[in-house]
Coordinates of C-alpha atoms in Angstrom, one line a residue:
M1 CA 34.4 -19.5 63.9
P2 CA 30.8 -18.6 63.3
S3 CA 29.5 -17.3 60.0
L4 CA 26.2 -15.7 59.3
E5 CA 25.2 -15.2 55.7
I6 CA 21.9 -14.0 54.3
I7 CA 20.7 -14.2 50.7
C8 CA 18.1 -11.6 49.7
I9 CA 16.4 -13.6 47.0
Q10 CA 16.1 -12.0 43.6
Q11 CA 17.4 -8.6 44.9
L12 CA 19.3 -6.8 42.1
E13 CA 21.3 -4.2 44.0
P14 CA 22.6 -4.5 47.6
T15 CA 21.2 -2.5 50.4
D16 CA 23.6 -0.3 52.3
F17 CA 24.0 -1.1 56.0
S18 CA 27.1 0.9 56.7
H19 CA 25.4 2.8 59.5
L20 CA 25.3 -0.3 61.7
P21 CA 27.8 -0.9 64.5
F22 CA 28.9 -4.1 62.9
R23 CA 30.0 -4.8 59.4
V24 CA 27.7 -6.1 56.7
E25 CA 29.5 -7.0 53.5
A26 CA 27.2 -7.2 50.5
E27 CA 27.8 -8.8 47.1
T28 CA 25.9 -9.7 44.0
V29 CA 27.9 -12.9 43.5
L30 CA 26.5 -15.4 45.9
T31 CA 29.7 -16.9 47.3
S32 CA 30.1 -18.0 50.9
H33 CA 33.0 -16.7 52.8
R34 CA 33.4 -19.9 54.7
S35 CA 36.2 -22.1 53.6
P36 CA 37.4 -24.7 52.8
Q37 CA 34.0 -26.4 52.5
P38 CA 31.1 -24.0 52.5
L39 CA 28.0 -25.8 53.8
F40 CA 25.5 -23.9 51.8
Q41 CA 27.3 -23.0 48.6
G42 CA 25.2 -25.5 46.7
D43 CA 22.1 -23.8 47.9
F44 CA 23.5 -20.4 47.0
D45 CA 24.3 -21.6 43.5
K46 CA 20.6 -22.3 42.8
L47 CA 19.5 -18.7 43.8
Q48 CA 19.8 -15.2 42.4
G49 CA 20.0 -12.1 44.5
C50 CA 22.5 -10.4 46.9
I51 CA 24.4 -12.0 49.7
Y52 CA 25.1 -10.3 53.1
H53 CA 27.9 -11.4 55.4
L54 CA 27.3 -10.3 59.0
L55 CA 30.7 -9.6 60.6
D56 CA 32.3 -8.3 63.7
E57 CA 33.8 -4.8 63.4
K58 CA 37.3 -6.2 63.8
S59 CA 37.3 -9.7 62.3
V60 CA 35.9 -11.8 59.5
T61 CA 33.4 -13.8 61.7
A62 CA 30.2 -13.1 63.5
Y63 CA 31.8 -14.0 66.9
N64 CA 31.0 -10.8 68.8
L65 CA 27.4 -10.5 67.5
L66 CA 26.4 -13.7 69.3
K67 CA 26.0 -14.5 73.0
R68 CA 27.8 -17.8 73.0
D69 CA 31.5 -17.9 74.2
W70 CA 33.1 -19.8 71.2
Y71 CA 36.4 -20.2 73.1
R72 CA 35.0 -21.7 76.3
E73 CA 36.5 -25.0 77.1
G74 CA 34.1 -27.9 76.6
D75 CA 31.5 -25.8 74.9
D76 CA 29.1 -27.7 72.6
S77 CA 29.9 -26.7 68.9
D78 CA 26.2 -27.1 67.9
D79 CA 24.9 -24.4 70.3
N80 CA 22.0 -22.2 69.3
V81 CA 22.4 -18.9 67.6
E82 CA 21.4 -16.1 69.9
F83 CA 22.2 -12.4 69.2
K84 CA 23.6 -10.2 72.0
D85 CA 20.9 -7.9 73.3
E86 CA 22.5 -4.8 71.8
Y87 CA 22.5 -6.3 68.3
L88 CA 19.1 -8.1 68.4
P89 CA 16.9 -5.1 67.3
L90 CA 19.5 -4.1 64.6
V91 CA 19.6 -7.6 63.1
K92 CA 15.8 -7.9 63.3
S93 CA 15.5 -4.6 61.4
L94 CA 18.1 -5.7 58.9
L95 CA 16.2 -8.9 58.1
K96 CA 12.9 -6.9 57.8
Q97 CA 14.6 -4.5 55.3
L98 CA 15.9 -7.4 53.3
L99 CA 12.5 -9.1 53.2
A100 CA 11.0 -5.9 51.9
A101 CA 13.8 -5.6 49.3
S102 CA 13.3 -9.1 48.0
P103 CA 10.9 -9.1 45.0
V104 CA 9.6 -12.4 46.1
G105 CA 9.5 -11.5 49.8
Q106 CA 12.1 -14.2 50.9
I107 CA 15.5 -14.4 52.4
L108 CA 17.8 -17.4 53.1
F109 CA 19.4 -17.0 56.6
T110 CA 22.4 -19.4 57.0
T111 CA 24.5 -20.1 60.1
D112 CA 27.8 -21.9 59.9
Y113 CA 30.4 -23.0 62.5
Q114 CA 33.5 -24.4 60.9
F115 CA 34.3 -26.7 63.8
G116 CA 30.7 -27.9 64.2
S117 CA 29.0 -30.9 62.7
D118 CA 29.7 -31.8 59.1
G119 CA 26.0 -32.0 58.2
A120 CA 23.7 -29.1 57.6
E121 CA 20.1 -28.7 58.5
R122 CA 17.7 -27.0 56.1
Y123 CA 14.4 -25.6 57.3
G124 CA 11.6 -24.9 54.9
S125 CA 9.7 -21.7 54.6
I126 CA 8.9 -20.0 57.9
S127 CA 7.5 -16.6 58.5
F128 CA 9.6 -13.7 60.0
S129 CA 7.7 -13.9 63.3
E130 CA 8.2 -17.7 63.4
F131 CA 11.9 -17.2 62.9
W132 CA 12.1 -14.8 65.9
Q133 CA 10.0 -17.0 68.0
M134 CA 12.5 -19.8 67.3
H135 CA 15.4 -17.4 68.1
N136 CA 13.8 -16.3 71.4
A137 CA 13.2 -19.9 72.4
G138 CA 16.9 -20.8 71.7
K139 CA 16.0 -23.0 68.7
V140 CA 17.9 -21.3 65.8
K141 CA 20.7 -23.8 65.2
M142 CA 24.3 -23.4 64.0
N143 CA 25.0 -25.1 60.7
A144 CA 21.5 -24.6 59.5
S145 CA 19.6 -22.6 56.9
Y146 CA 16.2 -20.9 57.3
L147 CA 14.1 -19.8 54.3
I148 CA 12.2 -16.8 55.8
S149 CA 9.2 -15.3 54.2
A150 CA 7.7 -11.9 54.7
S151 CA 4.2 -13.3 55.3

């Protein structure tokens, strides 16, 4: 199932997102919820800050936040990450808030599908607007990390 995890780099205390219509679990220990082989744990281990796990209201994955039907027969496991229309402005606002909360103005946005490819793609620093241009063009990939900068 799909996982979405975000590191707010060098943030000391987590931001409260309990008002959102989906769950956001925040922790100061940067540990991926994906098991048994977290794709980005090695990256997380090199950082300091707070981690945020974006989750469905009723499960431990991001399944219902995304447009893709993860159970559809013959679906490609490396599909793009596209947020459902009702969640898109909320996720956008969440990322903006985390960028503002990061003392260095950076977040690491990671996507992970446990039945996808074994390899992970890592994208260098991109701006917030570049990230959303990629999202809107269907180019944010599963099993990838994006270092997003405020500027």
